[in-house]
mmCIF file of C-alpha atoms in Angstrom:
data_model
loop_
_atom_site.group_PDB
_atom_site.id
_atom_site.type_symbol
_atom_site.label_atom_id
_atom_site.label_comp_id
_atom_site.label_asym_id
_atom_site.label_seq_id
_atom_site.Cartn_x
_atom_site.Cartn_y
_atom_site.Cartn_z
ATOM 1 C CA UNK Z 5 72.767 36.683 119.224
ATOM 2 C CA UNK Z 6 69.780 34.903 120.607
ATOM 3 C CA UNK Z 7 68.414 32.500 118.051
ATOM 4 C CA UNK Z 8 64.973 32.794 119.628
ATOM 5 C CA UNK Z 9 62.179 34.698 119.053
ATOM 6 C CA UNK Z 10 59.418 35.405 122.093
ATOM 7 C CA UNK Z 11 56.458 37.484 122.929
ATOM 8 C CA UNK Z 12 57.746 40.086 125.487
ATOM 9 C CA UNK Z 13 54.575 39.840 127.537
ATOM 10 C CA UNK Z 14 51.633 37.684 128.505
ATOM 11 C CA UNK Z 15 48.708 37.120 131.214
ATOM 12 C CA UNK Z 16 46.844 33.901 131.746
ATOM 13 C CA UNK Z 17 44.268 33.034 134.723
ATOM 14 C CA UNK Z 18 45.283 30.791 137.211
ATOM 15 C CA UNK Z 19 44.152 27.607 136.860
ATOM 16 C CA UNK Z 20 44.132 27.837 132.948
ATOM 17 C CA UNK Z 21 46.627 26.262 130.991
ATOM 18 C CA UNK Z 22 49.356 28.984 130.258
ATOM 19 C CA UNK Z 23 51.139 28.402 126.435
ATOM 20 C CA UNK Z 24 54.004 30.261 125.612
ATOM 21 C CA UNK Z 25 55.418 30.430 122.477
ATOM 22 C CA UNK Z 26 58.695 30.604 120.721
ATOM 23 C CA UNK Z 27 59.709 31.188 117.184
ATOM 24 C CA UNK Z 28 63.432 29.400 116.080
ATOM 25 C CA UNK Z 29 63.410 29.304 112.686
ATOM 26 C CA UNK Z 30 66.937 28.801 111.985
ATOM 27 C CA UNK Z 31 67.226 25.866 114.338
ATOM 28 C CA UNK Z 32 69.907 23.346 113.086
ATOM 29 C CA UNK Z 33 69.080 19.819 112.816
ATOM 30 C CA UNK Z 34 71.184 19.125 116.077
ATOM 31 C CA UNK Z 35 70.346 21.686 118.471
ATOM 32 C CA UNK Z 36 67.652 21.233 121.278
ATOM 33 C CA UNK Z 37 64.912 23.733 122.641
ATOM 34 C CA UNK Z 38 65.411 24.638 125.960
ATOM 35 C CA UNK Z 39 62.983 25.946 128.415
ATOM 36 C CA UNK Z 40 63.858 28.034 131.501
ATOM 37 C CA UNK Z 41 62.180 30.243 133.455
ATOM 38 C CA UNK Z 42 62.978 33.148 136.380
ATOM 39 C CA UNK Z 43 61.252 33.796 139.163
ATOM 40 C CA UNK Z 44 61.958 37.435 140.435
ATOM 41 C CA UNK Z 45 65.376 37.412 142.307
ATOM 42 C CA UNK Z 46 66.599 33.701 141.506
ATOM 43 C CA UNK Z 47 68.546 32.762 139.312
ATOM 44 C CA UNK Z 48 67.339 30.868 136.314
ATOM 45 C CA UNK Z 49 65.698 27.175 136.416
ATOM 46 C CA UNK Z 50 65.692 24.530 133.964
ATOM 47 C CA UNK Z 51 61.897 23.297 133.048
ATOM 48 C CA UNK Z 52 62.588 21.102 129.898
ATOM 49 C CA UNK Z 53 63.914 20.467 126.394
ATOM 50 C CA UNK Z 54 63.273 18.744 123.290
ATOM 51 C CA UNK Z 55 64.668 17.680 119.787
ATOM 52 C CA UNK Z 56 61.678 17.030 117.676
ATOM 53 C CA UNK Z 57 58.997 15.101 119.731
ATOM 54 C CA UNK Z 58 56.781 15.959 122.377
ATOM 55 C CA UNK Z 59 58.348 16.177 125.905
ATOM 56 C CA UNK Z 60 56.250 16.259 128.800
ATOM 57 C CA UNK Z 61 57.582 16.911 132.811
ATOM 58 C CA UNK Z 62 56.151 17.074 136.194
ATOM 59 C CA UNK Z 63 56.402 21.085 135.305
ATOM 60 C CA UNK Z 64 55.268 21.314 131.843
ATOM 61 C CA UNK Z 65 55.069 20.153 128.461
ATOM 62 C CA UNK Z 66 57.088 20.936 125.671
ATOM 63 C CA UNK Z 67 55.223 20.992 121.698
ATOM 64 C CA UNK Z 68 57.605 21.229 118.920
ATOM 65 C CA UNK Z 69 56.344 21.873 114.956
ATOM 66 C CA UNK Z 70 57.053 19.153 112.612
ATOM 67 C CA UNK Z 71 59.175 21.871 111.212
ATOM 68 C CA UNK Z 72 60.736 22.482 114.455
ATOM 69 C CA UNK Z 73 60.966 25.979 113.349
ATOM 70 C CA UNK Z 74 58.537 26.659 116.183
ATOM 71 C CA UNK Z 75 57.731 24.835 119.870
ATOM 72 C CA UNK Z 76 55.185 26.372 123.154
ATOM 73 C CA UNK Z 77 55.383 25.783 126.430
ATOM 74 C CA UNK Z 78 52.704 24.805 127.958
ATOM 75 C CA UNK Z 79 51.787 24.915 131.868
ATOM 76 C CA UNK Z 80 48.986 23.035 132.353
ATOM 77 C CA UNK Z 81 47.747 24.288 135.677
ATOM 78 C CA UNK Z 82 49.025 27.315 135.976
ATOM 79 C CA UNK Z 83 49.334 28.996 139.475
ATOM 80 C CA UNK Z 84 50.360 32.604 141.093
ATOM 81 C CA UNK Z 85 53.632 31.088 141.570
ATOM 82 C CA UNK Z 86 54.361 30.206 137.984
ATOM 83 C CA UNK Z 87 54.650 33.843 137.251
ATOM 84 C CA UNK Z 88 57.996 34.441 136.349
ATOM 85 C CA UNK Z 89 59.797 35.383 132.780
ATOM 86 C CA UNK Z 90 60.319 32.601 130.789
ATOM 87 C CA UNK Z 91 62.827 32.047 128.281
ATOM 88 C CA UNK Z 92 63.109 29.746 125.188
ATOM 89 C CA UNK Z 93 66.740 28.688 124.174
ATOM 90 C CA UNK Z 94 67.880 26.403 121.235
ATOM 91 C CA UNK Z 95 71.949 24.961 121.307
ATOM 92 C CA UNK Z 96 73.112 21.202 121.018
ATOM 93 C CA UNK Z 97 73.164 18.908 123.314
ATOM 94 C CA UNK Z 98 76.719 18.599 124.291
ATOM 95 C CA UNK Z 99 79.871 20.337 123.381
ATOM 96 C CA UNK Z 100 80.676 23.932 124.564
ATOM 97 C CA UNK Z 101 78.042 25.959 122.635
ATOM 98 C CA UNK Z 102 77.565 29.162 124.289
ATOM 99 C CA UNK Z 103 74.191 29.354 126.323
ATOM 100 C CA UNK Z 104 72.295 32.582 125.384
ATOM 101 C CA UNK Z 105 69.523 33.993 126.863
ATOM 102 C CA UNK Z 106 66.930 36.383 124.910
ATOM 103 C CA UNK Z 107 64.702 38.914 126.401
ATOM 104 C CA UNK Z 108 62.272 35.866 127.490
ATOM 105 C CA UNK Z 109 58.509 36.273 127.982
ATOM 106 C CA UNK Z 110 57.258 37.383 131.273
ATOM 107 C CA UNK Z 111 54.058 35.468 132.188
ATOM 108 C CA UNK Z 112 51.748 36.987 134.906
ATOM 109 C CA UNK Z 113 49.552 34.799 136.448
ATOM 110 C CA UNK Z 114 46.037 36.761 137.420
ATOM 111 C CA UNK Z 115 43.903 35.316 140.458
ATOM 112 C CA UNK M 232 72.562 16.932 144.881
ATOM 113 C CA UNK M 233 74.069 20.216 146.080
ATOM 114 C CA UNK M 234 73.329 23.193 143.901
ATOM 115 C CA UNK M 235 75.356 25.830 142.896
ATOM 116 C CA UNK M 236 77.355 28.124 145.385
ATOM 117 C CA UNK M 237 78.160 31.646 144.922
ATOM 118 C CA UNK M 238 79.121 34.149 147.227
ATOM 119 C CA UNK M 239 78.705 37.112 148.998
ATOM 120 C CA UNK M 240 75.301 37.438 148.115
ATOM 121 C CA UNK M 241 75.481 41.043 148.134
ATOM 122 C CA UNK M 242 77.973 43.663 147.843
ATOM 123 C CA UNK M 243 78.342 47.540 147.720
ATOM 124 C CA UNK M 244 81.219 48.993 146.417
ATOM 125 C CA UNK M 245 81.997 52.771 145.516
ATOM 126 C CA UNK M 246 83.126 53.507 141.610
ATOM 127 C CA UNK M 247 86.843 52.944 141.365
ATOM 128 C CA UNK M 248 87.042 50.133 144.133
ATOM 129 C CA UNK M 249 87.956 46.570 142.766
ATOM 130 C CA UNK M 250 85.510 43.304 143.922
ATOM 131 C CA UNK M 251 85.740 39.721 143.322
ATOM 132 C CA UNK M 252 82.703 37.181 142.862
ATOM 133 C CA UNK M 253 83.349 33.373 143.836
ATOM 134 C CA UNK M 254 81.510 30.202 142.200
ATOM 135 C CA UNK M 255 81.861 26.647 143.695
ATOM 136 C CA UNK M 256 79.727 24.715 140.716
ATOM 137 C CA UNK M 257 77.840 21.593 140.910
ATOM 138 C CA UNK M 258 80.899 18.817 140.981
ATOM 139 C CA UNK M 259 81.853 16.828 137.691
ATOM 140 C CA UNK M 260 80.165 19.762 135.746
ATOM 141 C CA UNK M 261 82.945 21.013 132.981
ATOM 142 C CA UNK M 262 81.391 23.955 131.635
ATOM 143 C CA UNK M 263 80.694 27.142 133.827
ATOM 144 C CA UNK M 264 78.950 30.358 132.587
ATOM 145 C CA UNK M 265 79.236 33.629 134.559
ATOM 146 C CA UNK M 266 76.324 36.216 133.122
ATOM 147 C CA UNK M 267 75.052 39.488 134.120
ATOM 148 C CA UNK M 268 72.033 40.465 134.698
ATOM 149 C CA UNK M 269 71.254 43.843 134.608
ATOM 150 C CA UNK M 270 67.453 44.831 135.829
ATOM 151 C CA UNK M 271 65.118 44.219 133.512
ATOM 152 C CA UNK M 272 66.727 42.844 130.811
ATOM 153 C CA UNK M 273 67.884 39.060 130.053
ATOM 154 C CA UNK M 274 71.510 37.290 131.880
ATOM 155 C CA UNK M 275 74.296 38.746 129.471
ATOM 156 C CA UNK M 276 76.751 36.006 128.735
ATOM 157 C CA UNK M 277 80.206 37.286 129.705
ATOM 158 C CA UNK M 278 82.713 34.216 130.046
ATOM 159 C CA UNK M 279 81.855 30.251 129.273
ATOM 160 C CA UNK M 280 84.987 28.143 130.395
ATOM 161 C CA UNK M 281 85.009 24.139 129.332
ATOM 162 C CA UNK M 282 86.920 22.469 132.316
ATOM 163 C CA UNK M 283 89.458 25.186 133.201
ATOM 164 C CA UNK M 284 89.617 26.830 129.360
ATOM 165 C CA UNK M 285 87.489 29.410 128.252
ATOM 166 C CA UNK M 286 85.088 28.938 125.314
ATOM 167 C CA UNK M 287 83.609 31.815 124.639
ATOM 168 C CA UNK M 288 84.592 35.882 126.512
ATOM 169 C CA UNK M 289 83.375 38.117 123.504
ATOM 170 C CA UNK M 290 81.065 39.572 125.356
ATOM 171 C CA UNK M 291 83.678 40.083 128.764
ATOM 172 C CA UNK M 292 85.028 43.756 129.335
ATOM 173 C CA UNK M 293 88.252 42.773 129.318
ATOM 174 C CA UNK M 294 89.434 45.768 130.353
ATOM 175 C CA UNK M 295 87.874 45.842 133.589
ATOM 176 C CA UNK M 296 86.782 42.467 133.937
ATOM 177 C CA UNK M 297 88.847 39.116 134.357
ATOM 178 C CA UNK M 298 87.758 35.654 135.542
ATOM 179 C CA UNK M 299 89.696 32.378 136.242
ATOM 180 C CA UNK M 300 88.819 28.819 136.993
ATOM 181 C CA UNK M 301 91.504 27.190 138.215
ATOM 182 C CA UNK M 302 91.638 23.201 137.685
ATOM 183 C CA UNK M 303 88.492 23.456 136.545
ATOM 184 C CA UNK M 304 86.710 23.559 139.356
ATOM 185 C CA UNK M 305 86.040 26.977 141.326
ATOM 186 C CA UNK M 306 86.167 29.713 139.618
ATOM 187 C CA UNK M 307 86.288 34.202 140.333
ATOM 188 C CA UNK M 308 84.970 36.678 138.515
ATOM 189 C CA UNK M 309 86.612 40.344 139.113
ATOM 190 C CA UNK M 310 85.928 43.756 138.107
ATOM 191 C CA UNK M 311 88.513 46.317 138.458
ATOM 192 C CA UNK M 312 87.998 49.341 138.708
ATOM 193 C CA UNK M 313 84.117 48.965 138.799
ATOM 194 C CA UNK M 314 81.759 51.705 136.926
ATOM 195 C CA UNK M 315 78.413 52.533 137.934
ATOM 196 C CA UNK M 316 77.177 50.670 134.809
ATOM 197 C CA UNK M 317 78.582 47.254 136.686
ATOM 198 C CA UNK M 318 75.666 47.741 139.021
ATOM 199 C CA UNK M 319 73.881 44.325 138.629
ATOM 200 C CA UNK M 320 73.109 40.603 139.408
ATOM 201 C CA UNK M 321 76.025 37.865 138.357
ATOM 202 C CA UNK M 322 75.368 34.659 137.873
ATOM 203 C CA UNK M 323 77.207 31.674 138.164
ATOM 204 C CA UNK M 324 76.114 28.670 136.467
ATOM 205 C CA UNK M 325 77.307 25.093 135.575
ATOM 206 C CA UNK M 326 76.236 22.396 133.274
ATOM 207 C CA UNK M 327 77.484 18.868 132.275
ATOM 208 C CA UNK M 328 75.453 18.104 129.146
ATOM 209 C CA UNK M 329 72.971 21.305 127.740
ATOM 210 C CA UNK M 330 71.131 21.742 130.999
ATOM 211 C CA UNK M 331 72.776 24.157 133.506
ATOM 212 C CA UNK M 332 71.904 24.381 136.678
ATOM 213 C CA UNK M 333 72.003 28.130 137.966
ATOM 214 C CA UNK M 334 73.688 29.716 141.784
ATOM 215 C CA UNK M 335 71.388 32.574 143.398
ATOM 216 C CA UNK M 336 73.673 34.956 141.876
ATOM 217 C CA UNK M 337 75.207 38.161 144.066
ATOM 218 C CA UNK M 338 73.661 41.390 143.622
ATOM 219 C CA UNK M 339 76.516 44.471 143.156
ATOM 220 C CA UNK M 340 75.516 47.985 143.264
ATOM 221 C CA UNK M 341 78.529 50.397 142.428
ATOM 222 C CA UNK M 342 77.904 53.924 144.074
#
Protein backbone atom coordinates (compact mmCIF):
# COMPACT_ATOMS: atom_id res chain seq x y z
CA UNK A 1 0.00 0.00 0.00
CA UNK A 2 2.77 2.29 -1.03
CA UNK A 3 1.44 5.77 -1.57
CA UNK A 4 4.26 6.47 -4.01
CA UNK A 5 4.65 6.29 -7.41
CA UNK A 6 8.43 5.84 -9.11
CA UNK A 7 10.12 5.10 -12.33
CA UNK A 8 11.46 1.49 -11.95
CA UNK A 9 14.68 2.36 -13.75
CA UNK A 10 17.12 5.09 -14.66
CA UNK A 11 20.86 5.88 -15.90
CA UNK A 12 22.62 9.18 -15.52
CA UNK A 13 26.50 9.98 -16.24
CA UNK A 14 28.63 10.55 -13.52
CA UNK A 15 29.28 13.81 -12.82
CA UNK A 16 25.76 14.98 -14.09
CA UNK A 17 23.19 15.90 -11.83
CA UNK A 18 20.96 12.70 -11.32
CA UNK A 19 16.88 13.74 -10.70
CA UNK A 20 14.65 11.24 -9.65
CA UNK A 21 11.22 11.58 -9.52
CA UNK A 22 8.24 10.63 -7.52
CA UNK A 23 4.56 10.93 -8.04
CA UNK A 24 2.26 11.19 -4.45
CA UNK A 25 -0.74 12.46 -5.39
CA UNK A 26 -2.79 11.59 -2.52
CA UNK A 27 -0.37 13.09 -0.05
CA UNK A 28 -2.25 14.47 3.07
CA UNK A 29 -1.60 17.85 4.21
CA UNK A 30 0.52 16.39 7.20
CA UNK A 31 2.62 13.79 5.86
CA UNK A 32 6.34 14.36 4.77
CA UNK A 33 8.35 12.99 1.65
CA UNK A 34 10.96 10.87 2.52
CA UNK A 35 13.98 9.98 0.60
CA UNK A 36 16.05 6.79 1.07
CA UNK A 37 18.17 5.00 -0.88
CA UNK A 38 20.01 1.22 -0.95
CA UNK A 39 23.13 0.47 -1.86
CA UNK A 40 23.41 -3.31 -2.88
CA UNK A 41 23.63 -5.42 0.39
CA UNK A 42 22.96 -2.58 3.11
CA UNK A 43 20.31 -1.88 4.53
CA UNK A 44 18.44 1.26 3.72
CA UNK A 45 19.78 5.01 4.41
CA UNK A 46 18.00 8.06 5.11
CA UNK A 47 18.98 11.05 2.49
CA UNK A 48 16.21 13.67 3.30
CA UNK A 49 12.61 14.84 3.68
CA UNK A 50 10.37 17.62 3.19
CA UNK A 51 6.82 19.12 3.86
CA UNK A 52 6.30 21.69 1.22
CA UNK A 53 9.57 23.74 0.71
CA UNK A 54 12.74 23.07 -0.75
CA UNK A 55 15.19 20.98 1.40
CA UNK A 56 18.65 20.82 0.52
CA UNK A 57 21.57 18.31 2.39
CA UNK A 58 25.17 17.62 2.14
CA UNK A 59 23.66 14.48 -0.05
CA UNK A 60 21.02 15.98 -2.08
CA UNK A 61 18.26 18.21 -2.59
CA UNK A 62 14.80 17.65 -2.21
CA UNK A 63 12.04 19.79 -4.87
CA UNK A 64 8.51 19.52 -3.90
CA UNK A 65 5.41 20.91 -6.39
CA UNK A 66 3.43 23.68 -5.05
CA UNK A 67 0.87 20.98 -5.22
CA UNK A 68 3.00 18.68 -3.37
CA UNK A 69 1.39 16.05 -5.37
CA UNK A 70 4.85 15.55 -6.85
CA UNK A 71 8.76 16.14 -5.45
CA UNK A 72 12.54 14.82 -7.35
CA UNK A 73 15.47 14.09 -5.93
CA UNK A 74 18.12 15.53 -7.10
CA UNK A 75 21.98 14.48 -6.76
CA UNK A 76 23.89 17.09 -7.84
CA UNK A 77 27.19 15.43 -8.54
CA UNK A 78 26.46 12.25 -9.05
CA UNK A 79 29.20 9.51 -8.69
CA UNK A 80 29.66 5.50 -9.33
CA UNK A 81 28.92 5.18 -5.78
CA UNK A 82 25.55 6.84 -5.77
CA UNK A 83 24.22 3.94 -7.69
CA UNK A 84 21.90 2.31 -5.61
CA UNK A 85 17.81 1.99 -5.71
CA UNK A 86 16.23 4.77 -4.38
CA UNK A 87 13.01 5.02 -2.82
CA UNK A 88 10.48 7.88 -2.26
CA UNK A 89 8.19 7.54 0.90
CA UNK A 90 5.43 9.97 2.18
CA UNK A 91 3.98 9.39 6.20
CA UNK A 92 3.79 12.11 9.05
CA UNK A 93 6.17 13.20 10.98
CA UNK A 94 5.57 11.58 14.25
CA UNK A 95 3.16 9.09 15.57
CA UNK A 96 3.33 5.34 14.63
CA UNK A 97 2.42 5.46 10.90
CA UNK A 98 3.62 2.43 9.29
CA UNK A 99 6.84 3.02 7.09
CA UNK A 100 6.32 1.48 3.59
CA UNK A 101 8.60 0.99 1.06
CA UNK A 102 7.60 0.80 -2.84
CA UNK A 103 9.50 -0.86 -5.53
CA UNK A 104 11.96 2.35 -5.52
CA UNK A 105 13.94 3.47 -8.59
CA UNK A 106 17.24 1.94 -9.23
CA UNK A 107 19.71 4.60 -10.49
CA UNK A 108 22.89 3.40 -12.35
CA UNK A 109 25.53 5.63 -12.48
CA UNK A 110 27.59 5.18 -16.05
CA UNK A 111 31.43 6.25 -16.10
CA UNK B 1 25.97 7.63 17.77
CA UNK B 2 25.90 3.83 17.57
CA UNK B 3 23.82 2.42 14.76
CA UNK B 4 21.66 -0.30 14.68
CA UNK B 5 22.69 -3.94 15.76
CA UNK B 6 21.40 -7.05 14.39
CA UNK B 7 22.67 -10.35 14.48
CA UNK B 8 23.98 -13.25 13.08
CA UNK B 9 24.59 -11.75 9.95
CA UNK B 10 23.99 -14.83 8.17
CA UNK B 11 22.27 -17.99 8.67
CA UNK B 12 21.42 -21.33 6.86
CA UNK B 13 18.82 -23.33 8.00
CA UNK B 14 17.11 -26.50 6.34
CA UNK B 15 13.03 -26.25 5.72
CA UNK B 16 11.32 -27.30 8.91
CA UNK B 17 14.13 -26.01 11.36
CA UNK B 18 13.06 -22.96 13.60
CA UNK B 19 15.62 -19.59 13.73
CA UNK B 20 15.53 -16.50 15.65
CA UNK B 21 16.80 -12.91 14.45
CA UNK B 22 17.97 -10.36 17.28
CA UNK B 23 17.77 -6.36 17.04
CA UNK B 24 19.49 -4.07 19.64
CA UNK B 25 18.03 -0.50 18.12
CA UNK B 26 19.48 2.84 18.34
CA UNK B 27 18.66 3.81 22.27
CA UNK B 28 15.62 6.19 23.14
CA UNK B 29 14.15 5.15 19.67
CA UNK B 30 10.32 3.87 20.42
CA UNK B 31 9.33 2.56 17.23
CA UNK B 32 11.10 -0.55 15.60
CA UNK B 33 10.25 -2.05 12.15
CA UNK B 34 11.40 -5.58 11.20
CA UNK B 35 10.96 -5.97 7.09
CA UNK B 36 11.90 -8.49 4.62
CA UNK B 37 13.55 -8.20 1.86
CA UNK B 38 13.29 -10.64 -0.58
CA UNK B 39 15.85 -10.24 -3.78
CA UNK B 40 14.86 -7.92 -5.98
CA UNK B 41 11.98 -6.53 -4.75
CA UNK B 42 11.38 -3.62 -2.03
CA UNK B 43 11.74 -4.35 2.33
CA UNK B 44 8.18 -5.93 3.07
CA UNK B 45 6.90 -4.46 6.27
CA UNK B 46 6.10 -7.35 8.62
CA UNK B 47 5.80 -6.00 12.35
CA UNK B 48 6.08 -2.06 13.56
CA UNK B 49 6.06 -2.05 17.49
CA UNK B 50 5.71 1.64 19.34
CA UNK B 51 7.81 1.17 22.61
CA UNK B 52 7.11 -2.50 23.44
CA UNK B 53 3.37 -2.60 21.58
CA UNK B 54 2.90 -3.45 18.19
CA UNK B 55 1.37 -0.99 15.69
CA UNK B 56 0.96 -2.52 12.78
CA UNK B 57 1.60 -6.98 11.93
CA UNK B 58 -0.91 -7.27 8.90
CA UNK B 59 1.51 -8.12 6.83
CA UNK B 60 3.36 -10.86 9.61
CA UNK B 61 2.74 -14.70 8.89
CA UNK B 62 1.50 -15.27 11.98
CA UNK B 63 1.47 -18.63 11.62
CA UNK B 64 5.01 -19.14 11.27
CA UNK B 65 6.30 -15.98 12.30
CA UNK B 66 6.30 -14.23 15.85
CA UNK B 67 8.34 -11.29 17.18
CA UNK B 68 8.64 -9.64 20.67
CA UNK B 69 10.22 -6.56 22.08
CA UNK B 70 10.42 -6.79 25.44
CA UNK B 71 10.49 -3.34 27.52
CA UNK B 72 10.77 -1.80 24.56
CA UNK B 73 14.02 -2.09 23.90
CA UNK B 74 15.55 -5.33 22.11
CA UNK B 75 13.56 -7.07 20.26
CA UNK B 76 13.47 -11.10 18.16
CA UNK B 77 12.03 -11.96 15.27
CA UNK B 78 11.31 -15.93 14.79
CA UNK B 79 10.19 -18.13 12.14
CA UNK B 80 9.02 -21.50 12.93
CA UNK B 81 9.00 -23.88 10.98
CA UNK B 82 10.79 -21.92 8.12
CA UNK B 83 9.71 -22.53 4.24
CA UNK B 84 11.90 -22.12 1.43
CA UNK B 85 9.92 -18.95 0.54
CA UNK B 86 11.52 -17.37 4.02
CA UNK B 87 14.76 -17.32 2.12
CA UNK B 88 15.69 -13.57 2.41
CA UNK B 89 17.28 -10.41 4.00
CA UNK B 90 15.51 -9.03 7.48
CA UNK B 91 15.84 -5.91 8.53
CA UNK B 92 15.77 -4.32 11.67
CA UNK B 93 15.18 -0.76 11.91
CA UNK B 94 14.41 2.01 14.51
CA UNK B 95 13.22 5.52 14.43
CA UNK B 96 12.33 8.26 17.02
CA UNK B 97 10.52 10.86 14.91
CA UNK B 98 9.84 9.76 10.82
CA UNK B 99 13.46 9.06 10.07
CA UNK B 100 14.63 5.47 10.81
CA UNK B 101 17.80 4.56 10.91
CA UNK B 102 18.34 0.95 9.36
CA UNK B 103 20.79 -2.43 10.96
CA UNK B 104 22.78 -4.37 8.07
CA UNK B 105 20.09 -6.81 8.18
CA UNK B 106 20.91 -10.90 8.32
CA UNK B 107 20.68 -12.77 5.24
CA UNK B 108 18.59 -16.40 5.73
CA UNK B 109 18.58 -18.93 3.09
CA UNK B 110 16.19 -21.95 3.96
CA UNK B 111 17.39 -25.19 2.06
Amino acid sequence: DAKTTQPPSMDCAEGRAANLPCNHSTISGNEYVYWYRQIHSQGPQYIIHGLKNNETNEMASLIITEDRKSSTLILPHATLRDTAVYYCIVRVLQGAQKLVFGQGTRLTINP
Amino acid sequence: EAGVAQSPRYKIIEKRQSVAFWCNPISGHATLYWYQQILGQGPKLLIQFQNNGVVDDSQLPKDRFSAERLKGVDSTLKIQPAKLEDSAVYLCASSQGGRALFGPGTRLTVL
